[in-house]
GROMACS .gro file of C-alpha atoms in nm:
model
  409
    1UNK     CA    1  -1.058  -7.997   5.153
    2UNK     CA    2  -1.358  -8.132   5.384
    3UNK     CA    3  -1.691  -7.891   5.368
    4UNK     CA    4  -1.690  -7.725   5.671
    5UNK     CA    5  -2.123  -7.758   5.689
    6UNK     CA    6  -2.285  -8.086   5.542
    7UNK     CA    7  -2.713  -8.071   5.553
    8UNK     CA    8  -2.867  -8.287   5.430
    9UNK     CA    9  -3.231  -8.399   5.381
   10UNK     CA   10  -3.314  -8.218   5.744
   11UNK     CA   11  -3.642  -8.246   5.868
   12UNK     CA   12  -3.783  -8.033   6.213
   13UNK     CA   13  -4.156  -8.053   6.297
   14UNK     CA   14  -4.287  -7.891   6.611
   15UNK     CA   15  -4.613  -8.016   6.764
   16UNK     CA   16  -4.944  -7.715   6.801
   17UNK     CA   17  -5.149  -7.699   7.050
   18UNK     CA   18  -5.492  -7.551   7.109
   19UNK     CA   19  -5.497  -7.172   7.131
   20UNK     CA   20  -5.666  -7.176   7.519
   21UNK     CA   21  -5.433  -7.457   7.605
   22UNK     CA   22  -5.451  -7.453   8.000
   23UNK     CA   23  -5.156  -7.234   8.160
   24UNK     CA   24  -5.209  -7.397   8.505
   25UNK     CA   25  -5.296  -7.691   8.678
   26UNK     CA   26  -5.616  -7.576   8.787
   27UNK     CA   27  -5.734  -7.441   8.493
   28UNK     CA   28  -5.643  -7.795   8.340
   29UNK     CA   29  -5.800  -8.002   8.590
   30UNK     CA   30  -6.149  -7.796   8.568
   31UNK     CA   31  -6.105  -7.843   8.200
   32UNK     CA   32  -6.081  -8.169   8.233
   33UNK     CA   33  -5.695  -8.195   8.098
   34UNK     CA   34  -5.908  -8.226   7.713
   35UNK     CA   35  -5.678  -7.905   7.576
   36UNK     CA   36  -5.343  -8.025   7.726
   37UNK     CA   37  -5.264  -8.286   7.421
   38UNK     CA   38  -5.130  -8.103   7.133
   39UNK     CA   39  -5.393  -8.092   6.806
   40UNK     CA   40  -5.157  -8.175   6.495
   41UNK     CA   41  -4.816  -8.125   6.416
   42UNK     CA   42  -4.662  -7.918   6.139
   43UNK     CA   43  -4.296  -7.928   5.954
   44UNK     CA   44  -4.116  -7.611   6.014
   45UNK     CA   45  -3.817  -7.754   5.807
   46UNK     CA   46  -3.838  -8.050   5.590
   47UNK     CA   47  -3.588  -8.160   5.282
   48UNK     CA   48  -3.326  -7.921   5.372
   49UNK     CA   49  -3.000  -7.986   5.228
   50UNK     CA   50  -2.655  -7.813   5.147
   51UNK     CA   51  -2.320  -7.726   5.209
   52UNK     CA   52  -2.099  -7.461   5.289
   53UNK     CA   53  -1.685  -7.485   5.209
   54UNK     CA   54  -1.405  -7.320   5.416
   55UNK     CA   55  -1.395  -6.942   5.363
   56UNK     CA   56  -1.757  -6.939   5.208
   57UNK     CA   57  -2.035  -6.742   5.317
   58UNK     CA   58  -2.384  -6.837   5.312
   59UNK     CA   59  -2.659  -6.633   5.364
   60UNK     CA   60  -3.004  -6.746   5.389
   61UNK     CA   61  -3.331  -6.551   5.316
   62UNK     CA   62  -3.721  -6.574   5.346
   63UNK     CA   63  -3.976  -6.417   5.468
   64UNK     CA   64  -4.061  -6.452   5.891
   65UNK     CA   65  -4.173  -6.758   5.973
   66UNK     CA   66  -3.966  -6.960   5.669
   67UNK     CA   67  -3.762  -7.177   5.916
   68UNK     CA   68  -3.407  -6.979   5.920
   69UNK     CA   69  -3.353  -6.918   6.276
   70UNK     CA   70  -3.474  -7.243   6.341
   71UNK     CA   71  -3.204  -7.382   6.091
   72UNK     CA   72  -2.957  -7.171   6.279
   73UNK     CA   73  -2.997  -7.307   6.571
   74UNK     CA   74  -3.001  -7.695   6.433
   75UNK     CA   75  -2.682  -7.632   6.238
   76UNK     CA   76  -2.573  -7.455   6.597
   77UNK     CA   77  -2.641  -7.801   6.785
   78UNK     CA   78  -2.945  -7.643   6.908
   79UNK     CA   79  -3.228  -7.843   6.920
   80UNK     CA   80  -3.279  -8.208   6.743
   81UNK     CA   81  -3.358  -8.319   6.390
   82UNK     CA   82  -3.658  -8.531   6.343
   83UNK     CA   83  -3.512  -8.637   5.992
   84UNK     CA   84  -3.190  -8.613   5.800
   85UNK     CA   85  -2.837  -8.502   5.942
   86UNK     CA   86  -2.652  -8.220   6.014
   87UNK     CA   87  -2.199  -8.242   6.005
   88UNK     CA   88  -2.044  -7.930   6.144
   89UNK     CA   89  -1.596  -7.980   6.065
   90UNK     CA   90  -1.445  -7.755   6.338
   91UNK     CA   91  -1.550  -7.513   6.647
   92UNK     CA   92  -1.850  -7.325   6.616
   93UNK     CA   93  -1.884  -6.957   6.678
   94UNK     CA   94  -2.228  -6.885   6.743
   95UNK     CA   95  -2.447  -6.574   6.715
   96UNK     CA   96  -2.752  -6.635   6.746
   97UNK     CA   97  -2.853  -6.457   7.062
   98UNK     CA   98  -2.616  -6.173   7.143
   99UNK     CA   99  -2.554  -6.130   7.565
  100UNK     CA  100  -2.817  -6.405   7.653
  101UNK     CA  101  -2.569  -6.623   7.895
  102UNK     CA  102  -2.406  -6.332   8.063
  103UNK     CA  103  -2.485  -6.318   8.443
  104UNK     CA  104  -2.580  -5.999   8.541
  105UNK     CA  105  -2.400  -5.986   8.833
  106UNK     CA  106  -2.071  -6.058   8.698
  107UNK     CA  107  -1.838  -5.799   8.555
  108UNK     CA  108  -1.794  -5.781   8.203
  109UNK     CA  109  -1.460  -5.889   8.249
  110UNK     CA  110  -1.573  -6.256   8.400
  111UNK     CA  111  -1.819  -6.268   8.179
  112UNK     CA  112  -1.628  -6.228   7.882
  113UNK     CA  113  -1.394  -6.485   8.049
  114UNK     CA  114  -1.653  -6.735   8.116
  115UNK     CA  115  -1.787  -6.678   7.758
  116UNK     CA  116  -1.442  -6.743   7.579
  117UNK     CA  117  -1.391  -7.060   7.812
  118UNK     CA  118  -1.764  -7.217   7.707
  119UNK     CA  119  -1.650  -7.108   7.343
  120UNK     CA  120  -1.380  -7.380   7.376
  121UNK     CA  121  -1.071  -7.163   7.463
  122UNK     CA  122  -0.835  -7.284   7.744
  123UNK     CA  123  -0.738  -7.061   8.014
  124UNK     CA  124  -0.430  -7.004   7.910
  125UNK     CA  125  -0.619  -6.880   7.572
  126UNK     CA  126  -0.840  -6.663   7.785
  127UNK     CA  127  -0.616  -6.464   7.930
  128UNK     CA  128  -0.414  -6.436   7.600
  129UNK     CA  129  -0.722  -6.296   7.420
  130UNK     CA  130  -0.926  -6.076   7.691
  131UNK     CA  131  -0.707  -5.795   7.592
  132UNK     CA  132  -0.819  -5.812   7.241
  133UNK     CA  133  -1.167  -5.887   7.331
  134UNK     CA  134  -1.181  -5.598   7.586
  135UNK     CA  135  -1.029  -5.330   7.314
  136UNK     CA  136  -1.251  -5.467   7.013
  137UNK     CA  137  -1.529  -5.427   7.237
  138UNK     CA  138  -1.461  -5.045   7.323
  139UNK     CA  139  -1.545  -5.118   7.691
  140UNK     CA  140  -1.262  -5.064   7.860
  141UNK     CA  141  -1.350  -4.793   8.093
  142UNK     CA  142  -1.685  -5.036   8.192
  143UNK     CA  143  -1.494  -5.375   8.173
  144UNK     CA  144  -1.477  -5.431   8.559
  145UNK     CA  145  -1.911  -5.279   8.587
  146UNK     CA  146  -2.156  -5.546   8.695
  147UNK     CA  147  -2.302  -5.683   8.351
  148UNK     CA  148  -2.643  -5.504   8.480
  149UNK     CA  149  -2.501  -5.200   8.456
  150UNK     CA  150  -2.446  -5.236   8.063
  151UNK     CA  151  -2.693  -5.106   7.822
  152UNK     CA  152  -2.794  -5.368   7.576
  153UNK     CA  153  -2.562  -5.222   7.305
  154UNK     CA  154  -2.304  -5.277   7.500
  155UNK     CA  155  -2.363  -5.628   7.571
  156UNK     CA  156  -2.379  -5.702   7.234
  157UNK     CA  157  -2.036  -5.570   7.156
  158UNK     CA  158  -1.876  -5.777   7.407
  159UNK     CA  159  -2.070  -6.116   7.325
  160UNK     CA  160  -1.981  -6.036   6.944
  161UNK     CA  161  -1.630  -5.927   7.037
  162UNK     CA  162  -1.598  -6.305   7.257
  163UNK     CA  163  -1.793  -6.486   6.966
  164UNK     CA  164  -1.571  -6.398   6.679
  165UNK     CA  165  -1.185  -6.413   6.957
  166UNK     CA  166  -1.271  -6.811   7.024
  167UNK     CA  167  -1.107  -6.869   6.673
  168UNK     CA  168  -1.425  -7.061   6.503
  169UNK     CA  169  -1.416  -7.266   6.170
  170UNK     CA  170  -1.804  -7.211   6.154
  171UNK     CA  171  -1.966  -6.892   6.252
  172UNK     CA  172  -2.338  -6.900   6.273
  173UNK     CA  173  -2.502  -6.539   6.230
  174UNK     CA  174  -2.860  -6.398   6.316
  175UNK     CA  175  -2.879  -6.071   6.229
  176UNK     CA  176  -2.564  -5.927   6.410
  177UNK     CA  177  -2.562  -5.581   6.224
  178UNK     CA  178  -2.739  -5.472   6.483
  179UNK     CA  179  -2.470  -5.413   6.693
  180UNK     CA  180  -2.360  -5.049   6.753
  181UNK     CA  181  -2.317  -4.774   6.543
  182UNK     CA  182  -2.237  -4.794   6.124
  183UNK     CA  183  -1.841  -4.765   6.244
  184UNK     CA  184  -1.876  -5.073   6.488
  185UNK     CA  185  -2.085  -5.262   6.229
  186UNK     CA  186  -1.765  -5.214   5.959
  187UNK     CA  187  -1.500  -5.285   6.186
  188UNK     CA  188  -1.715  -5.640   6.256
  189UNK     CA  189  -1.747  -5.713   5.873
  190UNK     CA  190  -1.365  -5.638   5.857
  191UNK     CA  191  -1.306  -5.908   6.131
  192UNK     CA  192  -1.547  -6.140   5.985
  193UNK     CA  193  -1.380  -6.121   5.630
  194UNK     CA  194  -1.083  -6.174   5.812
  195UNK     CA  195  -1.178  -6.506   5.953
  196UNK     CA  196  -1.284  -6.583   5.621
  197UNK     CA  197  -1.011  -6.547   5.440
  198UNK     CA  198  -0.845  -6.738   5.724
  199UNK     CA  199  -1.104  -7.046   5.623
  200UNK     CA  200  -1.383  -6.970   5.847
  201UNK     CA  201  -1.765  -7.079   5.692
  202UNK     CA  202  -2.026  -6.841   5.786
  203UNK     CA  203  -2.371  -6.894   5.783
  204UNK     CA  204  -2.518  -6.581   5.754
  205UNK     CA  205  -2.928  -6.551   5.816
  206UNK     CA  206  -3.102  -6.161   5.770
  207UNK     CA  207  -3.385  -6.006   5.632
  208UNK     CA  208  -3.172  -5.731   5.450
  209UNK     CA  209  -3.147  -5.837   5.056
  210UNK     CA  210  -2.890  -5.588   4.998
  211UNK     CA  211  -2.652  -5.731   5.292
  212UNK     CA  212  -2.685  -6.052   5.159
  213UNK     CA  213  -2.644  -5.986   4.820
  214UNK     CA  214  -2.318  -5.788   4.894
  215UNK     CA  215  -2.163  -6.045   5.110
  216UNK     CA  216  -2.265  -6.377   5.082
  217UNK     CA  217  -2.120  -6.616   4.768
  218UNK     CA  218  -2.399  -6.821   4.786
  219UNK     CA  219  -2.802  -6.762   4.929
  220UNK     CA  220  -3.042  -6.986   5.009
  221UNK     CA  221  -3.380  -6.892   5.014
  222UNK     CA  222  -3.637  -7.043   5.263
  223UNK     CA  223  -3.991  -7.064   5.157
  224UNK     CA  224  -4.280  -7.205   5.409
  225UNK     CA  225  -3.957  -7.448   5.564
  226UNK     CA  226  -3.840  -7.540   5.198
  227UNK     CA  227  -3.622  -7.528   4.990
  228UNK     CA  228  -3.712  -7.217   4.767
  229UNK     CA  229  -3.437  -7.176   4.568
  230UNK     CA  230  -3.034  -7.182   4.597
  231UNK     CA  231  -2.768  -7.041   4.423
  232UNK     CA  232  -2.498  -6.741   4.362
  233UNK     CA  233  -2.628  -6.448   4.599
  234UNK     CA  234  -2.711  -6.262   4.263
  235UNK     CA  235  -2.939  -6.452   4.146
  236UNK     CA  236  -3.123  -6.604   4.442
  237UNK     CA  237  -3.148  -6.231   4.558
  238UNK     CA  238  -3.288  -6.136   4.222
  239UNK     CA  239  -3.515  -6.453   4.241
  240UNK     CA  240  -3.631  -6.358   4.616
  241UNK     CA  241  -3.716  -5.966   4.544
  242UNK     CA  242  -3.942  -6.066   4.195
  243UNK     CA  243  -4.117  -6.305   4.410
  244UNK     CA  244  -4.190  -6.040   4.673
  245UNK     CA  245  -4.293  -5.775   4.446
  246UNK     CA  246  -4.516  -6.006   4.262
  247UNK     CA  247  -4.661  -6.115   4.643
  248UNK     CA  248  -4.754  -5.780   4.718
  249UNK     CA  249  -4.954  -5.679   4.393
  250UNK     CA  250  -5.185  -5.978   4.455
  251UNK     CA  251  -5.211  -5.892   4.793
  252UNK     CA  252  -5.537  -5.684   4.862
  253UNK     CA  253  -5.534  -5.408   5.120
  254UNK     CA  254  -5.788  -5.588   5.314
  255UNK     CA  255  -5.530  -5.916   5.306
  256UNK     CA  256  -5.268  -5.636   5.428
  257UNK     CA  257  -5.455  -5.462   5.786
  258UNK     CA  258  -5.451  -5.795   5.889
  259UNK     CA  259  -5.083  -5.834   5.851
  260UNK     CA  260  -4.975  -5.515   6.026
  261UNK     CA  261  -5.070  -5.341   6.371
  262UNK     CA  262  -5.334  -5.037   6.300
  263UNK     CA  263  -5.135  -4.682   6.375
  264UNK     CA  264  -5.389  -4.607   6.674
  265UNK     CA  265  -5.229  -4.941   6.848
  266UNK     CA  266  -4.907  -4.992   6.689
  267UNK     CA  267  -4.734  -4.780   6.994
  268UNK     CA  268  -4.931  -4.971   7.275
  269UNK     CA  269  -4.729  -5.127   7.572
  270UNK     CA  270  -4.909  -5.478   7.510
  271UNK     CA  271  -4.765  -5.472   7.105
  272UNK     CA  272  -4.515  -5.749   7.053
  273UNK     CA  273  -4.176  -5.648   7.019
  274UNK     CA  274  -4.030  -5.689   6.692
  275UNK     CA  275  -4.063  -5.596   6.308
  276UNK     CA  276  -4.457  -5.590   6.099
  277UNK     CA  277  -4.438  -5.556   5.737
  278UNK     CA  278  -4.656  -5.540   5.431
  279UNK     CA  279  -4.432  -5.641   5.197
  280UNK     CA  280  -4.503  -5.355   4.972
  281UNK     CA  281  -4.204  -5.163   5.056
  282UNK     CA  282  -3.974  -5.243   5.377
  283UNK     CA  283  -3.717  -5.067   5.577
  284UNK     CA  284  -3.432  -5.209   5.519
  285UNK     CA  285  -3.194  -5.020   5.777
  286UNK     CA  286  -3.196  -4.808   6.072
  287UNK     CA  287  -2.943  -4.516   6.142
  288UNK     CA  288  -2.830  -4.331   6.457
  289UNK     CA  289  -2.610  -4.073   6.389
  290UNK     CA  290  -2.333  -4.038   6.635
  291UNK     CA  291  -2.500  -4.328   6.763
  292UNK     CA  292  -2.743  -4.502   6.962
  293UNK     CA  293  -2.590  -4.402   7.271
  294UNK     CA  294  -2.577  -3.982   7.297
  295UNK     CA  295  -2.601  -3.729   7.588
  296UNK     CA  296  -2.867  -3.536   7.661
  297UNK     CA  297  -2.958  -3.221   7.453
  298UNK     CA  298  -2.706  -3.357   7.149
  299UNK     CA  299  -2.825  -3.329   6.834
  300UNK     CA  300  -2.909  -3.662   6.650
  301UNK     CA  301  -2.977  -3.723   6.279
  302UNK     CA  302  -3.229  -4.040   6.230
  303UNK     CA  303  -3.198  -4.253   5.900
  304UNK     CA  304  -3.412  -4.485   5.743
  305UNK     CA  305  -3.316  -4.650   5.456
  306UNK     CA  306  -3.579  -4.847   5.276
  307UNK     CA  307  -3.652  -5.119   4.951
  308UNK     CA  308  -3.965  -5.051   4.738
  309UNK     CA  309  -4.119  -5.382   4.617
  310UNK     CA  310  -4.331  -5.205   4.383
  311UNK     CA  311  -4.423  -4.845   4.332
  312UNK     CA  312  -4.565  -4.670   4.626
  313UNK     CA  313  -4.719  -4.336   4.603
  314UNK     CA  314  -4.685  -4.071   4.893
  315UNK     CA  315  -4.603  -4.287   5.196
  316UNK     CA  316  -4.565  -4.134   5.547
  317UNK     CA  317  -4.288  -4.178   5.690
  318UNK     CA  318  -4.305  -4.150   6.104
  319UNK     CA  319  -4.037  -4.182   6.415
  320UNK     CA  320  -4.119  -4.188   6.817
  321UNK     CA  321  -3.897  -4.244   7.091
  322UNK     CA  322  -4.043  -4.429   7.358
  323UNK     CA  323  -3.987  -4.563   7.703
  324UNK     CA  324  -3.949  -4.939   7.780
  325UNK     CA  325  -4.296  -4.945   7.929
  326UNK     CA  326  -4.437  -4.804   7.603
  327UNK     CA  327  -4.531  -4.423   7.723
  328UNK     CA  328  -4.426  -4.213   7.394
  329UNK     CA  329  -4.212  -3.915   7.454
  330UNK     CA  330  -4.143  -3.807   7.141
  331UNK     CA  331  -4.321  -3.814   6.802
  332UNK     CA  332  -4.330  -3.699   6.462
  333UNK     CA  333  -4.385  -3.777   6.087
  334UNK     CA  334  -4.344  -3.655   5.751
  335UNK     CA  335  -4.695  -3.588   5.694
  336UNK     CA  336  -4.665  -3.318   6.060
  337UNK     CA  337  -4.393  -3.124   5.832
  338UNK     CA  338  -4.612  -3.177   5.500
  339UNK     CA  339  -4.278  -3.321   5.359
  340UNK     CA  340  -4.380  -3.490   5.069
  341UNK     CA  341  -4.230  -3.841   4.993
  342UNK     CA  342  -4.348  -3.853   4.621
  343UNK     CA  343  -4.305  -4.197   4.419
  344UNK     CA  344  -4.088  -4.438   4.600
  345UNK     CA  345  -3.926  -4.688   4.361
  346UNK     CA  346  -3.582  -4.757   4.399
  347UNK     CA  347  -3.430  -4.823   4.749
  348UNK     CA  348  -3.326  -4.460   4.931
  349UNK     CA  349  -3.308  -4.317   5.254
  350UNK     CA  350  -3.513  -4.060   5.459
  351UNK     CA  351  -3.334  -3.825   5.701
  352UNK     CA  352  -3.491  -3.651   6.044
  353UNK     CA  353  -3.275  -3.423   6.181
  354UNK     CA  354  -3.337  -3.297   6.564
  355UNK     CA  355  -3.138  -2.991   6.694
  356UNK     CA  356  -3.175  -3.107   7.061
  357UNK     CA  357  -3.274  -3.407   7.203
  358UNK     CA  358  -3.351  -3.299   7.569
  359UNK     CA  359  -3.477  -3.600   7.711
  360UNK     CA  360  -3.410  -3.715   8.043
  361UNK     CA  361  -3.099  -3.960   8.109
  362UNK     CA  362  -3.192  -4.347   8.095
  363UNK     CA  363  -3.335  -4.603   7.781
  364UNK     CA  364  -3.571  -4.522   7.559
  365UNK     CA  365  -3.647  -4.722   7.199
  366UNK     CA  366  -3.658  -4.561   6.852
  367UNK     CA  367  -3.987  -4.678   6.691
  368UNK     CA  368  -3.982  -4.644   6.294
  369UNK     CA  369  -4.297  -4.659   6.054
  370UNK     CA  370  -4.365  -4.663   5.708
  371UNK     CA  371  -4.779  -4.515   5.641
  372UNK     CA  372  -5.009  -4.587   5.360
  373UNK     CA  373  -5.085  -4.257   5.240
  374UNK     CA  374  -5.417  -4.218   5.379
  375UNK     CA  375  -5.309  -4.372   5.674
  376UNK     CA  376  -5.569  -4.718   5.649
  377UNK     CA  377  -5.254  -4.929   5.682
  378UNK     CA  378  -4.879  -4.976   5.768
  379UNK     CA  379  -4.677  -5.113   5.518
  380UNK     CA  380  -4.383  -5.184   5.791
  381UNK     CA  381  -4.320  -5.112   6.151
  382UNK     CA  382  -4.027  -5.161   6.405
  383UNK     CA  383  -4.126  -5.172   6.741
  384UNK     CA  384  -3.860  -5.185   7.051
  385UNK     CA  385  -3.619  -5.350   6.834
  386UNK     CA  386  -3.325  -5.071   6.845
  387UNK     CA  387  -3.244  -4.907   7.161
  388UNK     CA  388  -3.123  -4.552   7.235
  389UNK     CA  389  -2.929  -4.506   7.589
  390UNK     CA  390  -2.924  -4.100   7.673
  391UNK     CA  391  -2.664  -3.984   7.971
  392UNK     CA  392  -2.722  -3.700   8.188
  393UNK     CA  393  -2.619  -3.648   8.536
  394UNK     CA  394  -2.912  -3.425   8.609
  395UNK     CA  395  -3.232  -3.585   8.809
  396UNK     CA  396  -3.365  -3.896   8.601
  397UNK     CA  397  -3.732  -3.812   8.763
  398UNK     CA  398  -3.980  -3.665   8.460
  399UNK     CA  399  -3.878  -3.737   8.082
  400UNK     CA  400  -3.743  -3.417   7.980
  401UNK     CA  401  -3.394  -3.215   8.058
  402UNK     CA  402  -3.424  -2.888   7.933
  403UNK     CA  403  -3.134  -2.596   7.930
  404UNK     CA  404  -3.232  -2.417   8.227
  405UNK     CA  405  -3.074  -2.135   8.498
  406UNK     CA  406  -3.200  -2.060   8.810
  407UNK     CA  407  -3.198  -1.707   8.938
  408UNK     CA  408  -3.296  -1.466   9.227
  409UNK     CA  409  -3.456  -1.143   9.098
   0.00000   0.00000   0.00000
């Protein structure tokens, strides 16, 4: 049987420009047009090759900036190669950017049509899978709601839910465990199994060891756009953790503040969306219970789960909820409830539990942060990465919905 991904020798270099490169055309004409050429170029890939057989999956590991989304995409058609070639055997499913080509003014029903028909299906197909699509999205009672009306959760069900209908022989995968609660998440491992074991290659790109480990065959591991190592998941996985561990112990503290936000900016409006880490100890997942997507004055039970790369002695723990401008509603950590977090060694989980959330109806973000004990640094920090949708139908003006009665005395 024909491999279903052939790499080889791929090369992808990207060209850097001066840091006060001119943003406009006066600002470059002034300046004389001297900062508009780039200054060098630099190989975010180079040497890459492998293969990946009908049914297997292949995940592929490394810390940010290694080159794997940027593989993705090249693999995805995505881009071009400066050197080597890529051969993809059969339709690709891609996703790599969950909900990015819906139009926000069309239902979810035309989008998910429109979606399915650029995925290759006829529309004969369409109309024989939008059922399916519809129910393994859960969005029935929404399906005919402007797209602008959906919460980002829920555009990432349906895009998965189109993705994975189109009947791939490839499927190209960023990350998609983000997607809705734990139950969601299982019942899309259970349909990606299943187009496994129907002969579908995935190529599988996260951050989370564990995941990887647990269902990939075969991991390659990205190192500064090379070729670090490749092999059975258990190994390469094995391979990959040593080498972080072994990072962070050289790694002074000073070498670390530079890597991470400080806690007295870490919340600010300006911060860059997305994920800091040390490398001393990460957090490996993030867990809503029922959900990310509650009513007003539920109770909700926050979990972190997280991977020590080496011993770490009384870390602080902290949560906020914030708005999408940045303003913090709600915030707390371990140290406010002098919970003590003792020796952290072996990957575990840490639990907040909040009676009542009475916060007003609308999107708000969960921030998560792991603290040096003293507080000098952060070993990791997610930032507007996972978002929490609350429903009320009282007034949406103010932040907070508390139980209240009104009464003439």
């Amino acid at each position: 049987m024909a491999k279903a991904i052939i790499v080889e020798s791929l090369g992808k270099r990207f060209k850097r420009y001066h840091a006060d490169r001119p943003n406009t055309i006066m600002a470059a004409v002034l300046g004389g047009f001297k900062r508009l050429k780039s200054v060098d170029v630099f190989w975010a890939l180079r040497n890459i090759s492998f293969a990946v057989e009908p049914g297997e999956m292949l995940g592929v590991i490394g810390s940010n900036g290694a080159g794997k989304s940027t593989l993705l995409h090249l693999v995805g058609g995505i881009g071009q190669l400066d050197e080597g070639s890529v051969e993809v055997h059969g339709k690709i499913g891609a996703l790599l950017d969950l909900g990015a080509s819906f139009h926000p003014d069309l239902t979810g029903r035309e989008n998910a049509f429109v979606s399915a028909s650029i995925g290759g299906l006829s529309r004969r197909e369409v109309k024989r899978h939008l059922p399916d699509i519809i129910n393994f999205a859960e969005l029935e009672p929404f399906i005919d709601n402007p797209i602008r009306t959906y919460s980002t959760g829920m555009k990432m069900r349906l895009a998965f839910a189109v993705a994975i209908h189109t009947n791939p022989s490839v499927l190209l995968i960023d990350e998609f465990l983000s997607v809705g609660d734990m139950r969601f998440q299982s019942k899309c491992l259970d349909k990606i199994k299943e187009l496994q074991i129907g002969g579908c290659a995935v190529l599988f790109v996260s951050h989370n060891i564990n995941q990887v480990k647990s269902l990939c065959d075969t991991v390659l591991w990205l190192k500064s756009g090379a070729i670090a190592a490749i092999g059975p998941a258990e190994d390469v996985t094995q391979q990959y953790a040593e080498y972080m561990r072994e990072n962070a112990a050289k790694s002074p503290t000073s070498e670390r503040q530079t890597q991470v936000m400080p806690l007295s900016q870490s919340l600010a409006p300006q911060a860059k969306q997305g994920n800091f880490q040390s490398q001393d100890i990460v957090i490996e997942s993030i867990r809503l219970i029922p959900g990310f997507e509650i009513e007003s004055g539920q109770s909700m039970t926050l979990e972190i789960g997280y991977l020590p790369l080496k011993p770490i002695h009384n870390a602080h723990f902290g949560i906020s909820i914030s708005q999408p401008n940045g303003n913090i509603c709600f915030d707390t950590h371990t140290a406010q409830a002098n919970f003590k977090t003792g020796t952290l060694q072996e990957p575990g989980t840490i639990r907040l539990v909040i009676e009542r959330l009475d916060l007003a109806g609308g999107q708000y973000f969960i921030d998560v942060g792991i603290y040096e004990a003293t507080w000098s640094f952060m070993y990791d920090y997610y930032w507007h990465m996972h978002e929490l949708i609350i429903n009320s139908s009282a007034s949406k003006k103010g932040i907070l919905n508390p139980p209240l009665v009104w009464q003439k005395v």
